[in-house]
PDB file of C-alpha atoms and ligand atoms in Angstrom:
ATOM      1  CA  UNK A 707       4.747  -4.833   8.770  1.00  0.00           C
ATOM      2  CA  UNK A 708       5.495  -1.607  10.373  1.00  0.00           C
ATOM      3  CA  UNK A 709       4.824   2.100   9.094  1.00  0.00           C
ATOM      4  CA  UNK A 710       6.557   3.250   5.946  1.00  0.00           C
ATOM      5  CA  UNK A 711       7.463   6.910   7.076  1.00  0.00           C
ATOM      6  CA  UNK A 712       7.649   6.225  11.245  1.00  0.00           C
ATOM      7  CA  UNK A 713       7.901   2.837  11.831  1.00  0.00           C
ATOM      8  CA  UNK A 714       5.220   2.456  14.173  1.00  0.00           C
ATOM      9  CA  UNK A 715       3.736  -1.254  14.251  1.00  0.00           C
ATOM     10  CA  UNK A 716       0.043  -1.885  13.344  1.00  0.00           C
ATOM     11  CA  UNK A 717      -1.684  -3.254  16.566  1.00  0.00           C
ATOM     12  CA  UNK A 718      -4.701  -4.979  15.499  1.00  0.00           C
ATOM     13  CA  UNK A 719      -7.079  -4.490  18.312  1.00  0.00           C
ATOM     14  CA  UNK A 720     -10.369  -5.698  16.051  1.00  0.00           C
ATOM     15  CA  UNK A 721     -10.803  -8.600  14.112  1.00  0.00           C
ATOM     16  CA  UNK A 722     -11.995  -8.326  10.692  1.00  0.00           C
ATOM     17  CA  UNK A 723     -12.852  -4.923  11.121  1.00  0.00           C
ATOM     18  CA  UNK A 724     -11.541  -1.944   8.602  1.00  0.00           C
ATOM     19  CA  UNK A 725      -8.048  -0.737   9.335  1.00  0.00           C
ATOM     20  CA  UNK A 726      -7.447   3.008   9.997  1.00  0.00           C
ATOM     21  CA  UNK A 727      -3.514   1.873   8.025  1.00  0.00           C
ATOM     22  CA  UNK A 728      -3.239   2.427   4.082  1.00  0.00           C
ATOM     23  CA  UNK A 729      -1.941  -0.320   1.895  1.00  0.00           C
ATOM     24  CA  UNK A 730      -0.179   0.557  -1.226  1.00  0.00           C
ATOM     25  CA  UNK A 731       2.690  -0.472  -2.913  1.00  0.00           C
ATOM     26  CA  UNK A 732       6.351   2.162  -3.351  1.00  0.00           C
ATOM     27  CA  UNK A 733       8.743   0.426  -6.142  1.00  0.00           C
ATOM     28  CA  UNK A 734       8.091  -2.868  -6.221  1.00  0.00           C
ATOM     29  CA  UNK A 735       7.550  -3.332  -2.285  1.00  0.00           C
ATOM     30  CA  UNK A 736       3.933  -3.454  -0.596  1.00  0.00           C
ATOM     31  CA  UNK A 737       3.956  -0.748   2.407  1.00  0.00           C
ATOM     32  CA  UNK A 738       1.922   0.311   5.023  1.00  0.00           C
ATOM     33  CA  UNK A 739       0.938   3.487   6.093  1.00  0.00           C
ATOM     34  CA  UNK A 740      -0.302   4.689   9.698  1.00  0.00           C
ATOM     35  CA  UNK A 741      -3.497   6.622  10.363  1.00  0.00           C
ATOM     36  CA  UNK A 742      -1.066   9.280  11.264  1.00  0.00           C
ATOM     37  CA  UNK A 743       1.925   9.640   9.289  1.00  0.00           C
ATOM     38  CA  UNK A 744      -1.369   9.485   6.862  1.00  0.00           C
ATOM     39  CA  UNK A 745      -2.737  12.564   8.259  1.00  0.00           C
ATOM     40  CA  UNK A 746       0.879  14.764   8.932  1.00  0.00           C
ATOM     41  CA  UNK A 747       1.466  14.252   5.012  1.00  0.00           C
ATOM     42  CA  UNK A 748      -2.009  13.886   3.060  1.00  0.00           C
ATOM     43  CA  UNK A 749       0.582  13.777  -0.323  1.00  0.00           C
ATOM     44  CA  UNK A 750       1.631  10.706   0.547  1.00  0.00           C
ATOM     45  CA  UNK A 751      -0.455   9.136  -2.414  1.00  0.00           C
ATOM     46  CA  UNK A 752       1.737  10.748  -4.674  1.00  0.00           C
ATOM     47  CA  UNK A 753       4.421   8.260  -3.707  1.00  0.00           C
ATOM     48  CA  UNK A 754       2.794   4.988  -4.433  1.00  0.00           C
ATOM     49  CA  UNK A 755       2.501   2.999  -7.521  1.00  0.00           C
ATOM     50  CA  UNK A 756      -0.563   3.355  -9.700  1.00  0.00           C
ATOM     51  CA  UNK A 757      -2.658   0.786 -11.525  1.00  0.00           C
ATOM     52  CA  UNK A 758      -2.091   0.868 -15.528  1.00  0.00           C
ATOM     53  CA  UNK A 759      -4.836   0.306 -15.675  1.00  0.00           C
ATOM     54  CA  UNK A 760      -7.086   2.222 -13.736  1.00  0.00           C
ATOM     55  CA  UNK A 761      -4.559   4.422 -12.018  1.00  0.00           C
ATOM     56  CA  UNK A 762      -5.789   3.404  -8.650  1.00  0.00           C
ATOM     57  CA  UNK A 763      -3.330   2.978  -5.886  1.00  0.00           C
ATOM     58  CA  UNK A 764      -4.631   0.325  -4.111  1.00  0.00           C
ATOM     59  CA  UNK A 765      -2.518  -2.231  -5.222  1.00  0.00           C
ATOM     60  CA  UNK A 766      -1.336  -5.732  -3.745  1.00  0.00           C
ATOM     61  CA  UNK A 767       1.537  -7.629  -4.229  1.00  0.00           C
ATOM     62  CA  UNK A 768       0.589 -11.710  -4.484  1.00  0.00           C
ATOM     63  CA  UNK A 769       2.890 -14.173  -5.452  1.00  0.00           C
ATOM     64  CA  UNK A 770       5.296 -11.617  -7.208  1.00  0.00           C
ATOM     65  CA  UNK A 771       2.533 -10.000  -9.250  1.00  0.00           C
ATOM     66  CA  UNK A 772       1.170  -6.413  -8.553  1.00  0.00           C
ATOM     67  CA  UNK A 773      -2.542  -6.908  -8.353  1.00  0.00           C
ATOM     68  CA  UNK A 774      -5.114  -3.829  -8.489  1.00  0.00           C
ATOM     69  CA  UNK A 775      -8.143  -4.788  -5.668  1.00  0.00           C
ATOM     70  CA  UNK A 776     -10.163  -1.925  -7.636  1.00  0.00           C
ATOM     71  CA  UNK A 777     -10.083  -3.540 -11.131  1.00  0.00           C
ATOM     72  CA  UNK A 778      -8.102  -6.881 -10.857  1.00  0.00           C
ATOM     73  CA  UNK A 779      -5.131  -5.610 -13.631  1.00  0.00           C
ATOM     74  CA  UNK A 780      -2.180  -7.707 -13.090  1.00  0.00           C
ATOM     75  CA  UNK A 781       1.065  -6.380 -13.664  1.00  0.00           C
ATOM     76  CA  UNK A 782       4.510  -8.328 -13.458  1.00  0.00           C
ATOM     77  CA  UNK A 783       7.020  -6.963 -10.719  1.00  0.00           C
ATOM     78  CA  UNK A 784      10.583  -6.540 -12.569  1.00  0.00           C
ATOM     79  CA  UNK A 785      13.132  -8.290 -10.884  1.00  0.00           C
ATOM     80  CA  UNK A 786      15.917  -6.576 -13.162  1.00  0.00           C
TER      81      UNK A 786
HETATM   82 ZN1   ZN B1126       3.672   6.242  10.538  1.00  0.00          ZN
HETATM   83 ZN1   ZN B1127      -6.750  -0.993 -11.555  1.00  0.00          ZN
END
């Protein structure tokens, strides 16, 4: 999946280690986010979808639910 903002492509030089590229989730579509299109605009939280739960951003989409990785909440994605 390449950057949201630039459209850079993630190159995955280490295995299973942390990646410098945010995950989050704009609409109903899961983005990513390079280290630094991260950096040029540190607002770019504001964009993404929060939990309703928790009102975290680190969100997932699996299997056409929105899940929240900090608290598990499950929300439906509207398809309307
Ligand atoms: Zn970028
Ligand atoms: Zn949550």
């Amino acid at each position: 999946m390449p950057c949201f903002k630039c459209g850079a492509v993630q190159t995955d030089p280490r295995k299973g280690g942390p990646s410098p590229w945010a995950r989050g989730v704009v609409g109903d579509e899961q983005i990513l986010l390079c280290p630094e299109c991260q950096a040029v605009d540190p607002t770019w939280t504001e964009q993404l979808r929060v939990c309703e739960a928790c009102g975290g951003t680190r969100l997932q989409i699996i299997m056409g639910s929105i899940v929240c990785r900090a608290c598990g909440h499950d929300q439906t994605v509207r398809s309307d």
